[in-house]
Coordinates of C-alpha atoms in Angstrom, one line a residue:
M4 CA 23.6 16.9 110.9
Q5 CA 24.5 18.9 113.9
K6 CA 25.0 22.0 111.8
I7 CA 21.6 21.5 110.2
N8 CA 20.0 21.2 113.7
K9 CA 21.7 24.3 114.8
F10 CA 20.5 26.2 111.8
N11 CA 16.9 25.0 112.3
Q12 CA 17.1 26.1 115.9
F13 CA 18.3 29.5 114.8
L14 CA 15.4 29.8 112.4
L15 CA 13.0 28.7 115.1
E16 CA 14.2 31.3 117.5
K17 CA 14.6 34.2 115.1
Y18 CA 12.3 33.5 112.2
P19 CA 9.6 31.0 113.3
T20 CA 7.5 31.5 110.2
V21 CA 10.5 30.7 107.9
W22 CA 11.2 27.7 110.1
N23 CA 7.6 26.6 110.0
T24 CA 7.3 26.7 106.1
K25 CA 10.7 25.1 105.5
I26 CA 11.3 27.5 102.7
V27 CA 15.1 27.6 103.1
W28 CA 15.4 23.9 102.6
M29 CA 12.8 23.7 99.8
L30 CA 14.5 26.5 97.9
S31 CA 17.8 24.8 98.3
A32 CA 16.4 21.6 96.9
G33 CA 14.6 23.4 94.2
I34 CA 17.8 25.2 93.0
V35 CA 19.6 21.9 92.8
V36 CA 16.9 20.4 90.6
H37 CA 16.8 23.5 88.5
I38 CA 20.6 23.1 87.9
L39 CA 19.9 19.5 86.9
F40 CA 17.3 20.5 84.4
F41 CA 19.6 23.1 83.0
I42 CA 22.2 20.5 82.3
I43 CA 19.6 18.2 80.7
G44 CA 18.5 21.0 78.4
Y45 CA 22.1 21.8 77.5
L46 CA 22.9 18.2 76.6
S47 CA 19.5 17.3 75.0
H48 CA 20.3 18.4 71.5
I49 CA 24.1 17.8 71.1
N50 CA 23.4 15.6 68.1
P51 CA 22.5 17.9 65.2
M52 CA 20.1 15.3 63.8
S53 CA 17.8 16.0 66.8
L54 CA 17.3 19.5 65.4
Q55 CA 16.2 18.2 62.0
T56 CA 12.5 18.2 63.0
S57 CA 9.7 20.7 63.3
N58 CA 8.6 22.4 66.5
V59 CA 11.8 21.5 68.3
T60 CA 10.9 23.9 71.1
D61 CA 8.1 21.4 72.1
D62 CA 10.6 18.5 72.6
Y63 CA 10.3 19.0 76.3
F64 CA 6.7 17.7 76.1
R65 CA 7.2 15.3 73.2
D66 CA 10.2 13.5 74.6
G67 CA 8.6 12.8 78.0
I68 CA 10.8 15.1 80.1
I69 CA 7.6 16.7 81.3
L70 CA 6.8 13.4 83.0
I71 CA 10.0 13.5 85.0
H72 CA 9.3 17.1 85.8
L73 CA 5.8 16.2 87.2
I74 CA 7.1 13.3 89.2
I75 CA 9.8 15.4 90.8
S76 CA 7.5 18.3 91.5
I77 CA 4.8 16.0 93.1
L78 CA 7.4 14.3 95.3
M79 CA 8.9 17.6 96.4
I80 CA 5.6 19.2 97.2
V81 CA 4.2 16.1 99.0
G82 CA 7.4 15.8 101.1
W83 CA 7.3 19.5 101.9
L84 CA 3.7 19.2 103.1
I85 CA 4.5 16.3 105.3
M86 CA 7.3 18.2 107.0
M87 CA 5.3 21.4 107.3
F88 CA 2.0 19.9 108.6
R89 CA 3.8 18.6 111.7
N90 CA 3.6 22.1 113.1
N91 CA 0.4 24.1 112.8
A92 CA 0.6 27.6 114.3
F93 CA -3.2 27.9 114.8
K94 CA -3.5 24.4 116.3
N95 CA -0.7 25.0 118.8
F96 CA -2.0 28.5 119.6
Y97 CA 1.1 30.3 118.4
P98 CA 0.6 34.1 118.2
N99 CA -0.2 35.2 114.6
S100 CA -0.8 38.5 112.9
K101 CA -2.3 39.2 109.5
E102 CA 1.2 40.1 108.3
K103 CA 2.5 36.7 109.4
L104 CA -0.4 34.9 107.8
F105 CA 0.2 36.7 104.5
L106 CA 3.9 36.0 104.7
Q107 CA 3.1 32.3 105.1
F108 CA 0.9 32.4 102.0
V109 CA 3.7 34.2 100.0
Q110 CA 6.2 31.6 101.1
Y111 CA 3.8 28.8 100.0
F112 CA 3.5 30.5 96.6
V113 CA 7.3 30.8 96.2
I114 CA 8.0 27.2 97.2
I115 CA 5.4 25.8 94.8
F116 CA 6.6 28.1 92.1
V117 CA 10.2 27.0 92.5
C118 CA 9.2 23.3 92.6
T119 CA 7.1 23.5 89.4
T120 CA 9.1 25.7 87.0
F121 CA 11.9 23.3 85.9
Y122 CA 10.8 23.8 82.3
F123 CA 12.4 27.3 82.2
S124 CA 15.7 25.9 83.4
Y125 CA 15.6 23.3 80.7
M126 CA 14.9 25.9 78.0
V127 CA 17.6 28.2 79.3
G128 CA 20.1 25.3 79.1
F129 CA 18.8 24.4 75.6
R130 CA 19.2 28.0 74.3
T131 CA 22.6 28.4 76.0
F132 CA 23.8 25.3 74.0
I133 CA 22.4 26.6 70.7
N134 CA 23.9 30.0 71.2
S135 CA 27.3 28.7 72.0
K136 CA 27.3 25.9 69.4
Y137 CA 25.7 27.9 66.5
P138 CA 26.6 31.6 67.1
D139 CA 24.8 34.2 65.0
A140 CA 27.9 35.4 63.1
E141 CA 28.9 31.9 62.1
M142 CA 25.3 30.9 61.2
K143 CA 25.0 34.0 59.0
Q144 CA 28.0 32.9 57.0
N145 CA 26.8 29.3 56.8
I146 CA 23.4 30.4 55.5
E147 CA 25.0 32.5 52.8
T148 CA 27.0 29.5 51.7
I149 CA 23.9 27.4 51.7
N150 CA 21.9 29.9 49.7
L151 CA 24.6 30.0 47.0
G152 CA 25.3 26.2 47.0
N153 CA 21.5 25.5 46.8
A154 CA 21.6 26.8 43.3
F155 CA 23.4 23.7 42.1
L156 CA 21.3 21.1 44.0
S157 CA 18.9 20.9 41.0
Q158 CA 16.1 19.1 42.9
N159 CA 13.2 21.1 41.4
L160 CA 13.1 21.9 37.7
E161 CA 10.7 24.8 38.3
L162 CA 13.5 26.9 40.0
Y163 CA 15.5 26.9 36.7
T164 CA 12.9 28.1 34.2
L165 CA 13.3 31.5 32.6
D166 CA 10.6 33.3 34.6
N167 CA 12.7 33.0 37.7
R168 CA 15.5 35.2 36.5
L169 CA 16.1 38.5 38.4
S170 CA 19.7 39.4 37.2
P171 CA 21.0 41.5 35.5
K172 CA 19.0 44.6 36.6
Q173 CA 16.6 44.7 33.7
F174 CA 15.2 41.3 34.6
Y175 CA 14.6 42.6 38.2
D176 CA 12.5 45.5 36.8
L177 CA 10.5 43.5 34.2
Y178 CA 7.5 41.3 34.6
C179 CA 7.6 37.9 33.0
E180 CA 4.2 37.0 31.5
T181 CA 3.7 33.2 31.4
D182 CA -0.1 33.0 30.6
I183 CA -0.3 31.8 27.0
K184 CA -3.5 33.8 26.5
K185 CA -1.9 37.1 27.3
I186 CA 1.2 36.7 25.1
D187 CA 1.6 39.3 22.4
R188 CA 2.5 37.2 19.4
T189 CA 3.7 40.2 17.4
K190 CA 6.5 40.9 19.9
K191 CA 9.5 38.8 21.1
Y192 CA 8.7 35.9 23.3
H193 CA 10.6 32.7 24.3
V194 CA 9.4 29.1 24.3
Y195 CA 10.5 26.1 26.2
Y196 CA 8.4 23.1 25.3
N197 CA 4.8 24.0 26.4
R198 CA 5.9 27.1 28.3
V199 CA 5.9 30.6 26.9
Y200 CA 7.7 33.6 28.4
Q201 CA 7.5 37.3 27.5
F202 CA 9.1 40.1 29.4
N203 CA 7.2 43.4 29.9
S204 CA 8.1 46.7 31.4
V205 CA 5.6 47.9 34.1
Y206 CA 4.3 51.1 35.4
S207 CA 2.7 51.8 38.8
K208 CA -0.1 53.8 40.4
T209 CA -0.6 54.2 44.1
S210 CA -4.0 54.2 45.7
Y211 CA -4.9 55.7 49.1
K212 CA -8.7 55.1 49.0
K213 CA -10.4 52.1 50.3
D214 CA -13.8 50.5 49.5
K215 CA -16.4 49.4 52.0
Y216 CA -14.6 46.1 52.4
N217 CA -11.4 47.9 53.6
E218 CA -9.6 47.1 50.3
F219 CA -7.7 49.7 48.4
I220 CA -9.4 50.8 45.2
V221 CA -7.6 50.4 41.9
P222 CA -6.8 53.8 40.4
E223 CA -8.5 55.2 37.3
P224 CA -8.6 54.7 34.3
E225 CA -7.2 51.2 34.9
N226 CA -10.1 50.3 37.2
S227 CA -12.7 51.2 34.5
Q228 CA -10.7 49.5 31.8
K229 CA -10.4 46.4 34.0
K230 CA -6.7 46.3 33.2
G231 CA -5.0 43.3 34.7
I232 CA -2.8 43.9 37.8
V233 CA 0.5 42.0 37.6
Y234 CA 1.3 42.5 41.2
S235 CA 0.9 45.0 44.0
Q236 CA 2.9 46.3 47.1
R237 CA 1.3 47.5 50.3
D238 CA 2.6 50.1 52.6
G239 CA 0.8 48.9 55.7
N240 CA -2.7 50.4 55.9
K241 CA -1.6 53.7 54.3
S242 CA -1.5 52.8 50.6
E243 CA -1.2 50.1 48.0
T244 CA 0.8 50.5 44.8
F245 CA -0.6 48.6 41.8
F246 CA 1.7 47.5 38.9
F247 CA 0.4 47.1 35.3
K248 CA 2.1 45.8 32.1
K249 CA 3.4 48.5 29.8
E250 CA 5.2 47.2 26.7
V251 CA 7.2 44.1 25.7
V252 CA 10.9 44.3 26.1
D253 CA 13.4 42.2 24.1
V254 CA 15.9 40.6 26.4
S255 CA 17.3 38.0 24.0
F256 CA 20.8 39.3 24.3
D257 CA 21.1 38.2 28.0
I258 CA 19.4 34.8 27.5
K259 CA 21.7 32.0 26.7
S260 CA 19.1 29.3 26.9
E261 CA 15.3 29.2 26.9
G262 CA 15.3 25.9 28.8
L263 CA 16.4 24.9 32.3
S264 CA 19.5 26.9 33.2
F265 CA 21.5 27.6 36.3
Y266 CA 21.5 31.3 35.1
N267 CA 17.8 31.4 36.0
F268 CA 18.1 30.3 39.6
S269 CA 17.1 33.0 42.0
D270 CA 15.5 31.2 45.0
L271 CA 16.4 32.0 48.6
F272 CA 16.7 28.7 50.5
Y273 CA 16.8 30.4 53.9
E274 CA 17.0 33.8 55.5
N275 CA 18.4 34.5 58.9
G276 CA 15.5 34.2 61.3
N277 CA 13.0 33.2 58.6
N278 CA 12.3 30.5 56.1
G279 CA 13.3 32.0 52.7
G280 CA 10.9 30.0 50.6
S281 CA 8.8 31.9 48.2
R282 CA 5.6 30.6 49.6
A283 CA 6.1 32.4 52.9
Y284 CA 6.4 35.8 51.3
T285 CA 3.9 35.9 48.5
G286 CA 0.1 36.1 48.4
Y287 CA -2.4 36.3 45.7
Y288 CA -4.2 39.4 44.5
D289 CA -7.9 38.8 43.9
E290 CA -8.7 36.8 40.8
D291 CA -5.6 37.8 38.8
N292 CA -3.3 35.2 40.3
S293 CA -0.8 38.1 40.9
T294 CA 1.5 38.1 43.8
F295 CA 2.1 40.7 46.5
H296 CA 5.8 41.4 46.2
N297 CA 8.1 41.6 49.2
L298 CA 10.8 43.9 48.1
E299 CA 13.4 42.8 50.6
I300 CA 13.0 39.1 49.7
K301 CA 13.0 39.9 46.0
K302 CA 16.3 41.9 46.4
K303 CA 17.9 39.0 48.3
K304 CA 16.8 36.5 45.6
A305 CA 18.2 38.8 42.9
E306 CA 21.5 38.9 44.8
V307 CA 21.6 35.1 44.8
N308 CA 20.9 35.1 41.0
R309 CA 23.6 37.7 40.5
K310 CA 26.3 35.9 42.5
T311 CA 25.4 32.6 40.8
A312 CA 25.7 34.1 37.3
E313 CA 28.9 35.8 38.3
L314 CA 30.3 32.4 39.4
L315 CA 29.2 30.8 36.2
N316 CA 30.6 33.6 34.0
K317 CA 34.1 32.8 35.4
K318 CA 33.8 29.4 33.8
S319 CA 36.1 28.0 36.4
P320 CA 35.4 24.5 37.7
A321 CA 37.8 25.1 40.5
E322 CA 35.7 28.0 41.8
I323 CA 32.5 26.0 41.5
E324 CA 34.1 23.0 43.3
K325 CA 35.3 25.4 46.1
L326 CA 31.7 26.6 46.7
L327 CA 30.3 23.1 46.6
S328 CA 33.0 21.8 49.0
Q329 CA 32.1 24.6 51.5
F330 CA 28.4 23.7 51.1
L331 CA 29.1 20.0 51.9
K332 CA 31.3 21.0 54.8
V333 CA 28.5 23.0 56.4
S334 CA 26.0 20.2 55.6
N335 CA 28.2 17.6 57.3
K336 CA 28.6 19.8 60.3
F337 CA 24.8 19.9 60.6
A338 CA 24.6 16.1 60.0
I339 CA 22.5 16.5 56.8
E340 CA 22.3 13.1 55.1
N341 CA 23.7 13.0 51.5
N342 CA 26.0 11.1 49.3
L343 CA 27.4 14.0 47.2
D344 CA 31.0 14.4 46.3
A345 CA 32.3 17.9 45.4
K346 CA 34.3 16.7 42.4
Q347 CA 31.5 14.6 40.9
W348 CA 29.0 17.3 41.7
T349 CA 31.1 19.9 39.9
K350 CA 31.2 17.7 36.8
M351 CA 27.4 17.4 36.8
V352 CA 27.2 21.2 37.0
Y353 CA 30.0 22.4 34.7
N354 CA 28.8 23.0 31.2
P355 CA 30.5 26.3 30.0
S356 CA 28.5 26.7 26.8
E357 CA 25.1 27.4 28.4
F358 CA 25.2 25.9 31.9
N359 CA 22.0 24.1 31.3
V360 CA 20.7 21.8 34.1
R361 CA 21.7 18.3 32.8
Y362 CA 21.3 16.2 36.0
F363 CA 19.0 16.2 39.0
I364 CA 19.5 15.2 42.6
K365 CA 17.0 13.3 44.7
K366 CA 15.7 14.8 48.0
Y367 CA 15.9 11.4 49.7
K368 CA 17.6 8.0 49.6
P369 CA 15.3 5.7 47.7
S370 CA 14.8 2.1 48.8
I371 CA 16.0 -0.7 46.6
G372 CA 13.8 -1.2 43.6
Q373 CA 11.8 1.9 44.3
E374 CA 10.6 3.6 41.1
C375 CA 8.4 6.4 42.4
D376 CA 10.2 9.7 42.6
P377 CA 8.5 12.2 44.9
N378 CA 10.7 14.9 43.4
N379 CA 8.7 14.7 40.2
P380 CA 6.6 17.9 40.1
P381 CA 3.1 17.9 38.8
A382 CA 2.6 18.4 35.1
Y383 CA 2.6 22.1 34.2
D384 CA -1.0 23.1 33.9
Y385 CA -2.4 26.2 32.1
D386 CA -5.8 27.7 32.7
S387 CA -8.7 25.4 31.9
E388 CA -9.7 27.6 29.0
T389 CA -6.2 27.4 27.4
A390 CA -6.1 24.7 24.6
V391 CA -3.1 22.6 25.5
T392 CA -3.7 18.9 24.6
I393 CA -0.5 16.9 25.2
D394 CA -0.4 13.4 26.7
S395 CA 2.2 12.2 29.1
T396 CA 4.3 10.7 26.4
V397 CA 4.1 13.8 24.2
S398 CA 3.3 11.7 21.2
A399 CA 1.1 14.3 19.5
V400 CA -0.6 17.6 19.8
N401 CA -4.2 17.7 18.8
A402 CA -4.3 20.9 16.8
D403 CA -7.7 20.2 15.3
A404 CA -9.7 19.4 18.4
A405 CA -12.7 21.7 19.1
I406 CA -12.3 23.9 22.1
V407 CA -15.3 24.2 24.4
D408 CA -15.6 27.0 27.0
E409 CA -17.3 26.6 30.4
N410 CA -20.7 27.5 28.9
G411 CA -20.5 24.7 26.3
R412 CA -19.8 27.1 23.4
I413 CA -17.2 26.2 20.7
V414 CA -14.4 28.7 20.7
N415 CA -12.8 29.0 17.3
D416 CA -10.0 31.4 18.1
S417 CA -8.5 29.5 20.9
I418 CA -4.7 29.6 21.2
L419 CA -2.7 26.3 20.9
I420 CA 0.7 25.7 22.3
R421 CA 1.6 24.3 18.9
D422 CA 1.2 27.8 17.4
F423 CA 4.1 28.9 19.6
N424 CA 6.2 25.7 19.4
P425 CA 5.6 23.8 16.2
E426 CA 8.3 21.3 17.1
I427 CA 6.8 20.3 20.4
S428 CA 5.9 16.8 19.2
S429 CA 9.5 15.9 18.7
Q430 CA 10.7 17.4 22.0
I431 CA 10.9 15.8 25.4
S432 CA 8.7 17.3 28.2
P433 CA 10.3 18.9 31.2
E434 CA 8.8 16.3 33.4
D435 CA 10.2 13.4 31.3
Y436 CA 13.5 15.2 31.1
F437 CA 13.6 15.4 34.9
K438 CA 12.9 11.6 35.2
K439 CA 15.4 10.7 32.6
N440 CA 18.2 12.7 34.1
T441 CA 17.6 12.1 37.8
T442 CA 20.8 10.6 39.3
D443 CA 21.4 8.3 42.2
Y444 CA 22.8 11.2 44.3
Y445 CA 20.6 12.5 47.1
Y446 CA 20.5 15.3 49.6
Y447 CA 18.0 15.8 52.3
T448 CA 17.2 19.5 51.8
D449 CA 14.0 19.3 54.0
N450 CA 16.2 18.2 56.9
L451 CA 18.5 21.2 56.3
K452 CA 15.6 23.6 56.3
E453 CA 14.2 22.1 59.4
F454 CA 17.6 22.3 61.1
L455 CA 18.0 26.0 60.3
E456 CA 14.4 26.7 61.4
S457 CA 15.0 24.9 64.7
V458 CA 18.1 26.8 65.5
D459 CA 16.3 30.1 64.8
D460 CA 13.3 29.0 66.7
V461 CA 15.2 28.2 69.9
K462 CA 17.1 31.5 69.7
S463 CA 14.0 33.6 69.2
Y464 CA 11.2 31.6 70.9
D465 CA 9.8 33.5 73.9
F466 CA 9.3 30.5 76.1
F467 CA 9.2 32.7 79.3
S468 CA 6.4 35.2 78.7
Q469 CA 4.2 32.7 76.9
N470 CA 4.3 30.1 79.7
I471 CA 5.2 31.9 82.9
H472 CA 1.6 33.0 83.7
I473 CA 0.5 29.3 83.6
Y474 CA 3.0 28.3 86.3
L475 CA 2.1 31.5 88.3
W476 CA -1.5 30.4 88.4
I477 CA -0.7 26.8 89.3
A478 CA 1.4 28.1 92.2
F479 CA -1.3 30.6 93.3
F480 CA -4.2 28.1 93.3
L481 CA -2.2 25.4 95.1
S482 CA -1.1 28.0 97.6
T483 CA -4.6 29.2 98.4
F484 CA -5.8 25.6 98.7
I485 CA -3.0 24.7 101.1
F486 CA -3.5 27.9 103.0
S487 CA -7.2 27.1 103.3
F488 CA -6.4 23.6 104.7
R489 CA -3.8 25.1 107.0
I490 CA -6.3 27.5 108.6
T491 CA -9.7 25.9 108.4
G492 CA -8.8 22.2 108.5
L493 CA -9.6 19.2 106.3
K494 CA -13.3 18.9 107.3
S495 CA -14.1 22.5 106.4
L496 CA -12.2 22.3 103.1
L497 CA -14.0 19.1 102.0
F498 CA -17.4 20.7 102.7
S499 CA -16.3 23.7 100.8
V500 CA -15.3 21.6 97.7
I501 CA -18.6 19.8 97.8
S502 CA -20.6 23.0 98.3
A503 CA -18.8 24.6 95.3
G504 CA -19.5 21.6 93.1
L505 CA -23.2 21.6 94.0
L506 CA -23.4 25.4 93.4
A507 CA -21.8 25.0 90.0
L508 CA -24.3 22.2 89.2
A509 CA -27.3 24.4 90.3
V510 CA -26.1 27.3 88.1
T511 CA -25.8 25.0 85.1
L512 CA -29.3 23.6 85.6
I513 CA -30.8 27.0 86.0
T514 CA -29.0 28.2 82.9
V515 CA -30.3 25.3 80.8
L516 CA -33.9 25.9 82.0
Y517 CA -33.5 29.6 81.2
A518 CA -32.2 28.8 77.7
V519 CA -35.0 26.4 77.0
S520 CA -37.8 28.7 78.3
V521 CA -36.6 32.2 77.5
S522 CA -33.9 31.6 74.8
G523 CA -32.1 34.9 74.5
K524 CA -29.2 36.7 76.0
E525 CA -28.1 33.7 78.0
E526 CA -24.7 35.1 78.6
F527 CA -26.1 38.2 80.4
F528 CA -28.3 36.0 82.6
V529 CA -25.5 33.6 83.6
A530 CA -23.0 36.4 84.2
Y531 CA -25.3 38.5 86.5
M532 CA -26.6 35.4 88.3
V533 CA -23.1 34.3 89.1
L534 CA -22.2 37.9 90.0
F535 CA -25.0 38.1 92.6
I536 CA -24.1 34.7 94.1
S537 CA -20.4 35.7 94.3
V538 CA -21.2 38.9 96.0
F539 CA -23.4 37.0 98.6
I540 CA -20.6 34.5 99.3
L541 CA -18.0 37.2 99.7
S542 CA -20.2 39.4 102.0
I543 CA -21.1 36.6 104.5
P544 CA -17.6 36.4 106.2
I545 CA -17.2 40.2 106.2
F546 CA -20.7 41.4 107.3
A547 CA -22.5 38.3 108.8
M548 CA -19.9 36.0 110.2
N549 CA -21.6 35.8 113.6
K550 CA -25.0 34.9 112.2
F551 CA -23.8 31.4 111.2
N552 CA -21.9 28.7 113.0
K553 CA -18.2 28.3 112.5
L554 CA -18.4 25.4 110.1
I555 CA -20.8 27.0 107.7
T556 CA -18.8 30.3 107.8
S557 CA -15.7 28.3 107.0
I558 CA -17.3 27.2 103.8
F559 CA -17.8 30.8 102.7
V560 CA -14.3 31.7 103.8
N561 CA -12.7 28.9 101.7
V562 CA -14.8 29.6 98.6
S563 CA -14.0 33.3 98.9
M564 CA -10.2 32.7 99.2
N565 CA -10.1 30.2 96.4
G566 CA -12.6 31.9 94.1
F567 CA -11.9 35.6 94.4
V568 CA -9.6 35.7 91.3
L569 CA -12.4 34.1 89.3
F570 CA -14.8 36.8 90.6
V571 CA -12.4 39.5 89.3
F572 CA -12.3 37.7 86.0
L573 CA -16.1 37.6 86.0
L574 CA -16.2 41.4 86.3
F575 CA -13.9 41.8 83.3
G576 CA -16.1 39.3 81.5
I577 CA -19.3 41.3 82.2
V578 CA -17.7 44.5 80.9
T579 CA -16.6 42.5 77.8
I580 CA -20.1 41.2 77.2
H581 CA -21.6 44.7 77.2
Q582 CA -18.8 46.1 75.0
K583 CA -19.4 43.4 72.4
A584 CA -23.2 43.9 72.5
A585 CA -22.7 47.6 72.0
C586 CA -20.3 47.0 69.2
R587 CA -22.6 44.6 67.4
E588 CA -25.4 47.2 67.6
M589 CA -23.1 49.8 66.2
V590 CA -22.1 47.6 63.3
Y591 CA -25.7 46.6 62.4
N592 CA -26.7 50.3 62.4
S593 CA -23.6 51.3 60.3
A594 CA -23.5 51.3 56.6
Q595 CA -19.9 50.2 56.6
S596 CA -19.0 46.7 57.9
A597 CA -15.4 47.9 58.4
A598 CA -16.6 49.7 61.6
Y599 CA -16.3 46.4 63.4
E600 CA -12.5 46.7 63.2
G601 CA -12.5 49.3 65.9
C602 CA -14.5 47.1 68.3
Q603 CA -12.1 45.7 70.9
S604 CA -13.2 44.5 74.4
I605 CA -11.2 45.2 77.5
I606 CA -10.0 41.5 77.5
D607 CA -8.8 41.8 73.9
S608 CA -7.0 45.0 74.8
L609 CA -5.2 43.7 77.9
G610 CA -4.3 40.3 76.5
L611 CA -2.0 38.3 78.7
G612 CA -1.7 41.4 80.9
L613 CA -5.1 40.6 82.3
S614 CA -3.7 37.5 83.8
Y615 CA -1.1 39.4 85.8
I616 CA -3.6 42.1 86.8
I617 CA -6.0 39.4 88.3
L618 CA -3.0 37.7 90.0
I619 CA -2.0 41.0 91.7
C620 CA -5.6 41.5 92.8
G621 CA -5.6 38.0 94.3
F622 CA -2.5 38.8 96.4
I623 CA -4.0 42.1 97.5
F624 CA -7.2 40.3 98.5
I625 CA -5.4 37.6 100.5
F626 CA -3.4 40.4 102.3
F627 CA -6.6 42.1 103.5
Y628 CA -8.6 38.9 104.0
T629 CA -6.1 37.7 106.6
K630 CA -7.9 40.0 109.1
I631 CA -11.2 38.1 108.4
L632 CA -9.3 34.8 108.9
L633 CA -8.1 35.9 112.3
K634 CA -11.6 36.9 113.3
W635 CA -13.0 33.6 112.1
K636 CA -10.3 31.6 113.9
A637 CA -11.0 33.5 117.2
R638 CA -14.6 32.3 117.2
P639 CA -15.4 29.4 119.6
E640 CA -15.8 26.0 118.1

């Protein structure tokens, strides 16, 4: 205690401003709490199951740690204010300069900032744990094992149909037509129950021209011929390459089974840094239901297909069991719930003749007596114009039913699935086959995907730049408020708050009256009215301080200090309003609506940078405004 008193005496004699603000002790206490939150963040997700959820980076707010944060911050700030308000430099007539006043304000800002930013220490601890527990090199190897082992989970029958195949090379380059109306029945095609597959070679044409809607124009003569686009690939805004069917190719030699087969699996379960599911990488092209292809993802899917086929071609149950054991080892490390055994799983997979998918695994552990299986995919549905009339039990195919189009006309040349597969009545549907062969084994694949996404999210999430400006503004406004109280006193500050509230109410009422009576360009009216009021408030302490008594002037001083940053934002807002008005006028007078793309306001261009620009302006204003504060304080009561 004696050492603390000596240190305080030293600060009082050498650095009175530092002693007065208690910044040394507040920073010391703040650093201790920051270390505590770092430890909490480091230990918060030791259990891998805690990462098996979405938006894990928001756990700080969902798990209630933010409440502890707020309580500690409030206690620290209140305790600091109690200690600091015991000594008021103005009240005790200590000599002050504008530099000392500004330094006090900066110290207030630093203290409040340190006492309110524990979130960052928590997230640094959280990320440190994730980086040390799940290093990139190890995770890359684990994800490769997961992508290969996923081929044998057989939880979705749609991943094992023939149209998924991408290996060997010829399947990668071909387009698989599955629309029953577009199948060339004179050429080779493949049938699996009510599904038809026909492989076609493709040719491409690149377009560099855009229409008025900023879409690339399909090249000629395909555009005039209205030739169907099977898919397209874009090179940013430079060009778009369109692919069209050319001719049917017979790939029967490489197809061992037209049904569900492990040879067809080519899905990417997860990619480093991104979810590898197909849905994240494909879009639809206009009305043709054709996908935009992502070449990098397609190549990686083809590699999964190639390695899976290579493993199957070895016809070695030991090799398959080795992969599945590695997959389960990784799964257990990540605490993914399952009841799989590598040996039994291998027996379910191994079928050296065709490697058809014979058994299916659930995605969850069903409750006792539960019959509903959420893994059952919806019945395969062709276009409404396609004549497929099969009931859920596949008892019969109505080949004689009249087909009616959307306009009510009877279509006599409609294609029936029975024309492709005459034996369909005696076959089992894929959906019923799935139900019949679903085992009691389960594996929570959704939890695994969420775990991998969470690990990547924590590693890549920019928690600093997205949140730092919020805490900066909290510290700035609290600092200006405390600074105002420190200089003008409680009475002046309360009158200032009441005056600002009444002024805001008056502006709102005037705006409503204007909108009702005039109705037009309300944003210009409000912006310029607030601008004139702001300029008047700012000018009184600078040019007319002696024309009003000290209490009234203190109201203008407090509102100016606390509202200057809002005034700067108002200036940017006025510029933005004019830019948008000019842009709208340009678009309306332009023949091309695409002209609106070039219309960006100054706020849009600066983005979050505007926040920091205004904050710097606020500090500069406070620095120069301290001279006004000294003049105001020097006035007699």
